[in-house]
């Protein structure tokens, strides 16, 4: 007996029950986000509140894309293309005719099709013209699942970024408290001591100034002891002298925390060029190219490059202090945009933003394949490709959230310009 695919022949209690569950889940999610926003507002965390609004806007965009797919599903499925175009740039090889005929009536295929609300009549429509549909109803359904998985992974990724990033910066709070509680008479000697430690570590010795040596040290530094107490205090003093000399009680650590929350608002969004990357990725995911595997290296390579650049900026700051000490007798870090690529500190954040989104999308793509097609799908490729992909995805997420982004929050303060945020002051800090 054929299964009916119309709501006209479904019991009303079934339809009502499904609608009730969907509406309930949606309302709980919406109320939860509103409650979180009120908590952030109540605690004066305006930057995080704006980041939450940005995240909600991105989720709304994903929902709108899903809505458009639903609205234009019938129209697009009626677009017919020649059969030879359907055989080009496939993510999987098509089965043989006999195998295809057997799989057409397999239980798994029938079970998948029962999840659809309506039968796919586009194939019959196009077959009369000797063509095939641009996208079938089942393929639209699979795209909906992809959008849902991308949204979930994006939210989880943003939460991990914020939690690990703030946890890392909180580890520097004792250094702030130590230098803030220094007595007036010993403050200069304390700062001088930390500057000299910085110079001894990064500037003294001609071999340290060689480009190959300094970049090698920078590459290794991002994994081990990326920020030391002397580096933190030296950069803190340089920032205050450059931008806040009138506020000797400036809370530099609080300023960094607020800057991280402000930058998180940017990271939580999805830019146009990232959507363009998604389109290019889906286009190049062709069978035999192993695009999914090779592109998984891109976030790791970019992350290592950005981390090495941030660590190298600290080394260059120390070397320039050493030069000024010899020529002018000055012993303080001098912030400048010239240490950053193209004199743009914000460009580093754009790289981090792209790295985190690409990594989140690739993880989402993996779980989408696992959910939709199973572990042994041809798109999933061999286990030898899957394990390195997952390992690199986890490494990039943790390394970027816990090391690179906090390091950026510190080093970006060494730019020429200063974006003020509401920061409390210490007592009785003296610089």
Short mmCIF file of C-alpha atoms in Angstrom, two decimals:
data_model
loop_
_atom_site.label_atom_id
_atom_site.label_comp_id
_atom_site.label_asym_id
_atom_site.label_seq_id
_atom_site.Cartn_x
_atom_site.Cartn_y
_atom_site.Cartn_z
CA UNK A 1 0.00 0.00 0.00
CA UNK A 2 1.42 3.37 -1.02
CA UNK A 3 2.22 5.90 1.65
CA UNK A 4 0.33 9.19 1.53
CA UNK A 5 2.61 12.25 1.41
CA UNK A 6 -0.03 14.93 1.98
CA UNK A 7 -1.12 16.56 5.26
CA UNK A 8 -4.70 16.10 4.03
CA UNK A 9 -4.48 12.45 5.06
CA UNK A 10 -2.48 12.80 8.29
CA UNK A 11 -4.18 12.66 11.71
CA UNK A 12 -4.54 16.17 13.11
CA UNK A 13 -3.02 15.16 16.44
CA UNK A 14 0.19 14.11 14.68
CA UNK A 15 0.53 17.45 12.89
CA UNK A 16 -0.35 19.40 16.03
CA UNK A 17 2.13 17.40 18.15
CA UNK A 18 5.01 18.02 15.74
CA UNK A 19 4.20 21.74 15.51
CA UNK A 20 3.96 21.97 19.29
CA UNK A 21 7.42 20.44 19.81
CA UNK A 22 9.04 22.65 17.16
CA UNK A 23 7.41 25.83 18.55
CA UNK A 24 8.34 24.87 22.12
CA UNK A 25 12.00 24.33 21.24
CA UNK A 26 12.10 27.62 19.31
CA UNK A 27 10.51 29.57 22.17
CA UNK A 28 12.87 28.05 24.74
CA UNK A 29 15.88 29.00 22.60
CA UNK A 30 14.54 32.52 22.04
CA UNK A 31 13.74 33.06 25.74
CA UNK A 32 17.12 31.65 26.72
CA UNK A 33 18.97 34.10 24.47
CA UNK A 34 16.87 37.00 25.78
CA UNK A 35 17.60 35.99 29.38
CA UNK A 36 21.31 35.79 28.59
CA UNK A 37 21.17 39.26 27.05
CA UNK A 38 19.47 40.69 30.14
CA UNK A 39 22.14 39.12 32.37
CA UNK A 40 24.89 40.68 30.27
CA UNK A 41 23.18 44.07 30.40
CA UNK A 42 22.69 43.77 34.16
CA UNK A 43 26.41 43.06 34.62
CA UNK A 44 27.38 46.00 32.35
CA UNK A 45 28.96 43.67 29.78
CA UNK A 46 27.94 45.79 26.81
CA UNK A 47 30.56 44.35 24.45
CA UNK A 48 29.36 40.80 25.07
CA UNK A 49 25.76 41.92 24.72
CA UNK A 50 26.55 43.40 21.30
CA UNK A 51 28.37 40.18 20.39
CA UNK A 52 25.26 38.22 21.36
CA UNK A 53 23.15 40.48 19.16
CA UNK A 54 25.60 39.90 16.31
CA UNK A 55 25.35 36.15 16.85
CA UNK A 56 21.55 36.30 16.84
CA UNK A 57 21.70 38.27 13.58
CA UNK A 58 23.89 35.58 12.00
CA UNK A 59 21.49 32.86 13.17
CA UNK A 60 18.61 34.86 11.71
CA UNK A 61 20.51 35.06 8.41
CA UNK A 62 20.99 31.28 8.40
CA UNK A 63 17.28 30.89 9.15
CA UNK A 64 16.42 33.26 6.31
CA UNK A 65 18.59 31.24 3.92
CA UNK A 66 16.75 28.10 5.02
CA UNK A 67 13.41 29.89 4.51
CA UNK A 68 14.40 30.92 0.99
CA UNK A 69 15.31 27.32 0.20
CA UNK A 70 11.85 26.26 1.35
CA UNK A 71 10.02 29.00 -0.54
CA UNK A 72 11.85 28.49 -3.83
CA UNK A 73 12.21 24.73 -3.50
CA UNK A 74 9.43 23.97 -5.95
CA UNK A 75 10.60 26.60 -8.46
CA UNK A 76 14.27 25.52 -8.41
CA UNK A 77 13.39 21.83 -8.61
CA UNK A 78 11.52 22.61 -11.84
CA UNK A 79 14.70 24.02 -13.42
CA UNK A 80 15.97 21.33 -15.77
CA UNK A 81 19.53 20.95 -17.00
CA UNK A 82 21.11 18.66 -19.63
CA UNK A 83 22.17 15.26 -18.32
CA UNK A 84 25.85 15.77 -19.25
CA UNK A 85 26.09 18.72 -16.83
CA UNK A 86 24.94 16.52 -13.96
CA UNK A 87 27.89 14.19 -14.56
CA UNK A 88 30.56 16.91 -14.20
CA UNK A 89 32.51 17.72 -11.00
CA UNK A 90 30.83 15.11 -8.81
CA UNK A 91 31.83 14.65 -5.13
CA UNK A 92 31.31 10.88 -5.60
CA UNK A 93 31.44 8.55 -8.58
CA UNK A 94 28.02 7.52 -9.79
CA UNK A 95 27.16 3.82 -9.31
CA UNK A 96 26.75 1.55 -12.30
CA UNK A 97 23.34 1.22 -13.90
CA UNK A 98 22.61 -2.15 -12.32
CA UNK A 99 23.78 -1.00 -8.90
CA UNK A 100 21.76 2.18 -9.27
CA UNK A 101 18.65 0.16 -10.11
CA UNK A 102 19.19 -2.02 -7.06
CA UNK A 103 19.77 0.93 -4.73
CA UNK A 104 16.70 2.68 -6.00
CA UNK A 105 14.52 0.31 -4.03
CA UNK A 106 16.85 -0.35 -1.08
CA UNK A 107 15.34 0.00 2.43
CA UNK A 108 17.79 2.78 3.38
CA UNK A 109 16.83 4.89 0.39
CA UNK A 110 13.12 4.36 1.04
CA UNK A 111 13.58 5.26 4.71
CA UNK A 112 15.41 8.49 3.79
CA UNK A 113 12.69 9.51 1.41
CA UNK A 114 9.99 9.01 4.03
CA UNK A 115 11.41 11.98 5.91
CA UNK A 116 10.27 14.31 3.12
CA UNK A 117 6.96 16.11 3.25
CA UNK A 118 6.21 15.69 -0.41
CA UNK A 119 7.13 13.33 -3.23
CA UNK A 120 9.78 14.49 -5.67
CA UNK A 121 7.93 15.07 -8.92
CA UNK A 122 10.69 17.19 -10.45
CA UNK A 123 12.42 14.11 -11.92
CA UNK A 124 9.28 13.16 -13.85
CA UNK A 125 8.83 16.77 -15.00
CA UNK A 126 12.38 16.98 -16.36
CA UNK A 127 12.55 13.42 -17.67
CA UNK A 128 9.84 14.26 -20.21
CA UNK A 129 12.27 16.82 -21.62
CA UNK A 130 15.21 14.42 -21.56
CA UNK A 131 16.85 16.42 -18.74
CA UNK A 132 17.40 16.23 -14.97
CA UNK A 133 16.34 18.67 -12.19
CA UNK A 134 18.87 21.21 -10.87
CA UNK A 135 18.18 20.04 -7.30
CA UNK A 136 15.73 17.42 -6.13
CA UNK A 137 13.49 17.67 -3.06
CA UNK A 138 15.73 15.28 -1.13
CA UNK A 139 18.80 17.39 -1.95
CA UNK A 140 17.02 20.48 -0.65
CA UNK A 141 16.34 18.59 2.56
CA UNK A 142 20.03 17.77 2.88
CA UNK A 143 20.95 21.45 2.40
CA UNK A 144 18.59 22.35 5.25
CA UNK A 145 20.44 19.92 7.48
CA UNK A 146 23.78 21.49 6.46
CA UNK A 147 22.55 24.96 7.42
CA UNK A 148 21.31 23.69 10.77
CA UNK A 149 24.62 21.95 11.55
CA UNK A 150 26.64 25.05 10.53
CA UNK A 151 24.52 27.19 12.87
CA UNK A 152 24.97 24.82 15.83
CA UNK A 153 28.74 24.43 15.34
CA UNK A 154 29.16 28.20 14.88
CA UNK A 155 27.44 28.89 18.22
CA UNK A 156 29.45 26.22 20.04
CA UNK A 157 32.69 27.49 18.48
CA UNK A 158 31.96 31.06 19.59
CA UNK A 159 31.27 29.88 23.14
CA UNK A 160 34.57 27.96 23.25
CA UNK A 161 36.45 31.00 21.92
CA UNK A 162 35.12 33.28 24.63
CA UNK A 163 35.51 30.81 27.52
CA UNK A 164 39.08 29.76 26.68
CA UNK A 165 40.19 33.28 25.71
CA UNK A 166 39.00 34.86 28.96
CA UNK A 167 40.39 31.94 30.98
CA UNK A 168 43.82 32.56 29.47
CA UNK A 169 43.80 36.32 30.08
CA UNK A 170 42.66 35.80 33.68
CA UNK A 171 45.94 33.95 34.28
CA UNK A 172 47.71 37.27 33.75
CA UNK A 173 45.70 39.02 36.48
CA UNK A 174 48.27 38.31 39.26
CA UNK A 175 50.89 40.14 37.18
CA UNK A 176 48.61 43.18 36.99
CA UNK A 177 47.98 43.04 40.74
CA UNK A 178 51.70 42.71 41.45
CA UNK A 179 52.74 45.77 39.47
CA UNK A 180 49.71 47.75 40.64
CA UNK A 181 50.62 47.31 44.29
CA UNK A 182 54.24 48.40 43.88
CA UNK A 183 55.22 51.26 46.16
CA UNK A 184 55.92 54.66 44.64
CA UNK A 185 59.62 54.60 45.44
CA UNK A 186 60.30 51.22 43.84
CA UNK A 187 57.99 51.40 40.82
CA UNK A 188 60.63 52.68 38.38
CA UNK A 189 63.18 50.11 39.52
CA UNK A 190 60.63 47.33 39.12
CA UNK A 191 59.75 48.40 35.58
CA UNK A 192 63.41 48.78 34.70
CA UNK A 193 64.09 45.26 35.96
CA UNK A 194 61.38 43.77 33.76
CA UNK A 195 62.54 45.77 30.72
CA UNK A 196 66.08 44.48 31.19
CA UNK A 197 64.78 40.92 31.48
CA UNK A 198 62.90 41.47 28.20
CA UNK A 199 66.06 42.79 26.51
CA UNK A 200 68.19 39.94 27.81
CA UNK A 201 65.73 37.40 26.46
CA UNK A 202 65.07 38.92 23.02
CA UNK A 203 67.59 41.65 22.13
CA UNK A 204 71.03 40.97 23.56
CA UNK A 205 73.25 39.06 21.18
CA UNK A 206 73.76 39.74 17.46
CA UNK A 207 72.56 36.26 16.54
CA UNK A 208 69.10 37.02 17.98
CA UNK A 209 68.60 39.84 15.46
CA UNK A 210 69.02 37.60 12.44
CA UNK A 211 65.66 37.24 10.66
CA UNK A 212 65.83 33.44 10.48
CA UNK A 213 66.67 33.13 14.17
CA UNK A 214 64.07 35.65 15.39
CA UNK A 215 61.28 34.09 13.32
CA UNK A 216 62.25 30.59 14.46
CA UNK A 217 62.14 31.72 18.07
CA UNK A 218 58.77 33.40 17.42
CA UNK A 219 57.36 30.22 15.90
CA UNK A 220 58.36 28.14 18.91
CA UNK A 221 57.38 30.83 21.43
CA UNK A 222 53.67 30.68 20.57
CA UNK A 223 53.53 27.10 21.88
CA UNK A 224 55.66 27.53 24.99
CA UNK A 225 55.39 30.50 27.35
CA UNK A 226 53.78 32.76 24.74
CA UNK A 227 53.61 35.67 27.23
CA UNK A 228 55.90 36.04 30.26
CA UNK A 229 55.48 38.35 33.24
CA UNK A 230 58.31 40.63 32.08
CA UNK A 231 56.79 40.90 28.60
CA UNK A 232 53.37 41.69 30.01
CA UNK A 233 54.67 44.40 32.36
CA UNK A 234 56.95 45.92 29.69
CA UNK A 235 54.15 46.13 27.13
CA UNK A 236 51.78 47.44 29.81
CA UNK A 237 54.17 50.27 30.68
CA UNK A 238 54.70 51.16 27.01
CA UNK A 239 50.94 51.32 26.45
CA UNK A 240 50.32 53.56 29.48
CA UNK A 241 53.18 55.93 28.58
CA UNK A 242 51.92 56.19 24.98
CA UNK A 243 48.17 56.47 25.53
CA UNK A 244 47.29 56.94 29.20
CA UNK A 245 50.14 58.85 30.79
CA UNK A 246 47.68 61.02 32.67
CA UNK A 247 46.07 57.94 34.26
CA UNK A 248 48.81 56.28 36.28
CA UNK A 249 46.19 54.04 37.93
CA UNK A 250 45.04 52.57 34.62
CA UNK A 251 43.82 48.95 34.82
CA UNK A 252 45.55 47.48 31.78
CA UNK A 253 44.26 43.94 32.42
CA UNK A 254 40.65 45.13 32.55
CA UNK A 255 41.24 47.06 29.35
CA UNK A 256 42.45 43.87 27.64
CA UNK A 257 39.43 41.91 28.85
CA UNK A 258 37.09 44.54 27.44
CA UNK A 259 39.08 44.65 24.21
CA UNK A 260 38.77 40.87 23.90
CA UNK A 261 35.01 41.10 24.38
CA UNK A 262 34.85 43.85 21.76
CA UNK A 263 36.90 41.76 19.32
CA UNK A 264 34.68 38.76 20.05
CA UNK A 265 31.78 40.76 18.63
CA UNK A 266 33.68 40.83 15.33
CA UNK A 267 34.65 37.14 15.50
CA UNK A 268 31.04 36.08 16.20
CA UNK A 269 29.90 37.47 12.86
CA UNK A 270 30.17 35.93 9.40
CA UNK A 271 31.55 38.19 6.67
CA UNK A 272 30.77 38.12 2.97
CA UNK A 273 34.16 36.71 2.01
CA UNK A 274 33.58 33.80 4.40
CA UNK A 275 30.33 32.95 2.63
CA UNK A 276 32.31 33.19 -0.61
CA UNK A 277 34.75 30.64 0.80
CA UNK A 278 31.82 28.28 1.54
CA UNK A 279 30.68 28.54 -2.10
CA UNK A 280 34.22 27.90 -3.41
CA UNK A 281 34.64 24.98 -1.00
CA UNK A 282 31.39 23.34 -2.12
CA UNK A 283 32.40 23.88 -5.76
CA UNK A 284 35.86 22.31 -5.43
CA UNK A 285 34.76 19.32 -3.33
CA UNK A 286 35.21 17.02 -6.33
CA UNK A 287 35.88 13.29 -6.14
CA UNK A 288 39.59 12.53 -6.40
CA UNK A 289 40.74 16.10 -5.62
CA UNK A 290 40.71 15.52 -1.83
CA UNK A 291 39.82 19.20 -1.43
CA UNK A 292 38.23 18.63 1.97
CA UNK A 293 41.45 17.05 3.24
CA UNK A 294 43.91 19.62 1.85
CA UNK A 295 41.85 22.65 2.86
CA UNK A 296 41.80 21.37 6.44
CA UNK A 297 45.50 22.33 6.59
CA UNK A 298 44.77 25.96 5.68
CA UNK A 299 43.44 27.09 9.11
CA UNK A 300 46.41 25.45 10.86
CA UNK A 301 48.97 27.03 8.52
CA UNK A 302 47.38 30.49 8.81
CA UNK A 303 47.11 30.12 12.59
CA UNK A 304 50.79 29.24 12.96
CA UNK A 305 51.70 32.19 10.74
CA UNK A 306 49.57 34.63 12.76
CA UNK A 307 50.86 33.27 16.08
CA UNK A 308 54.46 33.59 14.91
CA UNK A 309 53.80 37.15 13.73
CA UNK A 310 52.35 38.21 17.09
CA UNK A 311 55.27 36.65 18.97
CA UNK A 312 57.70 38.29 16.53
CA UNK A 313 56.18 41.71 17.27
CA UNK A 314 57.13 41.28 20.95
CA UNK A 315 60.69 40.41 19.90
CA UNK A 316 60.92 43.42 17.58
CA UNK A 317 59.63 45.71 20.33
CA UNK A 318 62.40 44.45 22.61
CA UNK A 319 65.06 44.91 19.92
CA UNK A 320 63.89 48.46 19.20
CA UNK A 321 64.01 49.27 22.93
CA UNK A 322 67.61 48.06 22.93
CA UNK A 323 68.42 50.35 19.99
CA UNK A 324 66.77 53.36 21.69
CA UNK A 325 68.64 52.57 24.90
CA UNK A 326 71.95 52.79 23.06
CA UNK A 327 71.13 55.92 21.04
CA UNK A 328 68.76 57.93 23.26
CA UNK A 329 69.05 56.33 26.67
CA UNK A 330 65.31 55.53 26.72
CA UNK A 331 64.17 52.32 28.33
CA UNK A 332 60.51 51.89 27.39
CA UNK A 333 58.49 50.04 24.76
CA UNK A 334 57.26 52.33 21.98
CA UNK A 335 53.98 51.18 20.37
CA UNK A 336 53.60 51.66 16.62
CA UNK A 337 51.48 50.32 13.76
CA UNK A 338 54.63 49.63 11.73
CA UNK A 339 55.08 46.31 13.53
CA UNK A 340 51.87 44.93 11.97
CA UNK A 341 51.19 43.78 8.42
CA UNK A 342 50.54 46.78 6.15
CA UNK A 343 50.49 48.97 9.31
CA UNK A 344 47.05 47.54 10.13
CA UNK A 345 46.67 45.78 13.51
CA UNK A 346 43.06 44.98 12.62
CA UNK A 347 44.24 42.79 9.74
CA UNK A 348 45.49 40.20 12.26
CA UNK A 349 41.99 39.97 13.75
CA UNK A 350 40.55 39.46 10.26
CA UNK A 351 42.90 36.50 9.81
CA UNK A 352 41.85 35.04 13.17
CA UNK A 353 38.20 35.57 12.23
CA UNK A 354 38.66 33.70 8.94
CA UNK A 355 40.62 30.88 10.61
CA UNK A 356 37.96 30.27 13.25
CA UNK A 357 35.06 30.36 10.78
CA UNK A 358 36.77 28.08 8.27
CA UNK A 359 37.67 25.63 11.00
CA UNK A 360 34.11 25.67 12.38
CA UNK A 361 32.67 25.16 8.89
CA UNK A 362 34.91 22.19 8.18
CA UNK A 363 33.94 20.58 11.49
CA UNK A 364 30.27 21.26 10.68
CA UNK A 365 30.74 19.78 7.20
CA UNK A 366 32.20 16.61 8.74
CA UNK A 367 29.24 16.14 11.10
CA UNK A 368 26.80 16.94 8.28
CA UNK A 369 28.27 14.15 6.14
CA UNK A 370 28.23 11.83 9.16
CA UNK A 371 24.57 12.67 9.88
CA UNK A 372 23.30 12.65 6.30
CA UNK A 373 25.32 9.97 4.51
CA UNK A 374 27.05 7.96 7.25
CA UNK A 375 30.65 7.26 8.20
CA UNK A 376 31.36 5.17 5.11
CA UNK A 377 30.17 7.76 2.60
CA UNK A 378 32.43 8.39 -0.37
CA UNK A 379 32.45 12.11 0.53
CA UNK A 380 33.86 11.20 3.94
CA UNK A 381 36.78 9.45 2.21
CA UNK A 382 39.09 7.04 4.01
CA UNK A 383 39.68 6.93 7.77
CA UNK A 384 43.28 7.98 7.14
CA UNK A 385 41.94 11.34 5.93
CA UNK A 386 39.26 11.74 8.61
CA UNK A 387 41.41 11.32 11.73
CA UNK A 388 44.00 14.01 10.79
CA UNK A 389 41.13 16.35 9.85
CA UNK A 390 39.44 16.00 13.22
CA UNK A 391 42.72 16.27 15.13
CA UNK A 392 43.68 19.44 13.26
CA UNK A 393 40.21 20.91 13.81
CA UNK A 394 40.46 20.43 17.58
CA UNK A 395 44.05 21.75 17.65
CA UNK A 396 43.12 24.88 15.70
CA UNK A 397 40.07 25.58 17.90
CA UNK A 398 41.97 25.22 21.19
CA UNK A 399 45.21 26.86 20.03
CA UNK A 400 43.45 29.86 18.52
CA UNK A 401 41.03 30.34 21.44
CA UNK A 402 43.50 29.79 24.28
CA UNK A 403 46.78 31.15 22.86
CA UNK A 404 46.52 33.15 19.64
CA UNK A 405 43.45 35.29 20.39
CA UNK A 406 44.64 36.27 23.93
CA UNK A 407 48.10 36.98 22.49
CA UNK A 408 46.43 39.23 19.92
CA UNK A 409 44.49 40.99 22.69
CA UNK A 410 47.83 41.92 24.30
CA UNK A 411 49.96 42.65 21.25
CA UNK A 412 47.31 44.70 19.45
CA UNK A 413 47.59 47.26 22.26
CA UNK A 414 50.99 48.10 20.77
CA UNK A 415 49.39 49.90 17.86
CA UNK A 416 49.65 53.64 17.25
CA UNK A 417 45.96 54.35 17.78
CA UNK A 418 44.01 53.76 20.96
CA UNK A 419 40.33 52.83 21.13
CA UNK A 420 39.18 53.76 24.65
CA UNK A 421 36.83 51.50 26.57
CA UNK A 422 35.31 51.97 29.98
CA UNK A 423 37.98 50.83 32.44
CA UNK A 424 38.30 51.15 36.18
CA UNK A 425 41.48 52.36 37.91
CA UNK A 426 43.72 50.87 40.51
CA UNK A 427 44.80 52.22 43.82
CA UNK A 428 47.60 52.97 44.59
CA UNK A 429 49.41 52.10 41.32
CA UNK A 430 52.27 54.42 40.39
CA UNK A 431 54.15 54.38 37.08
#
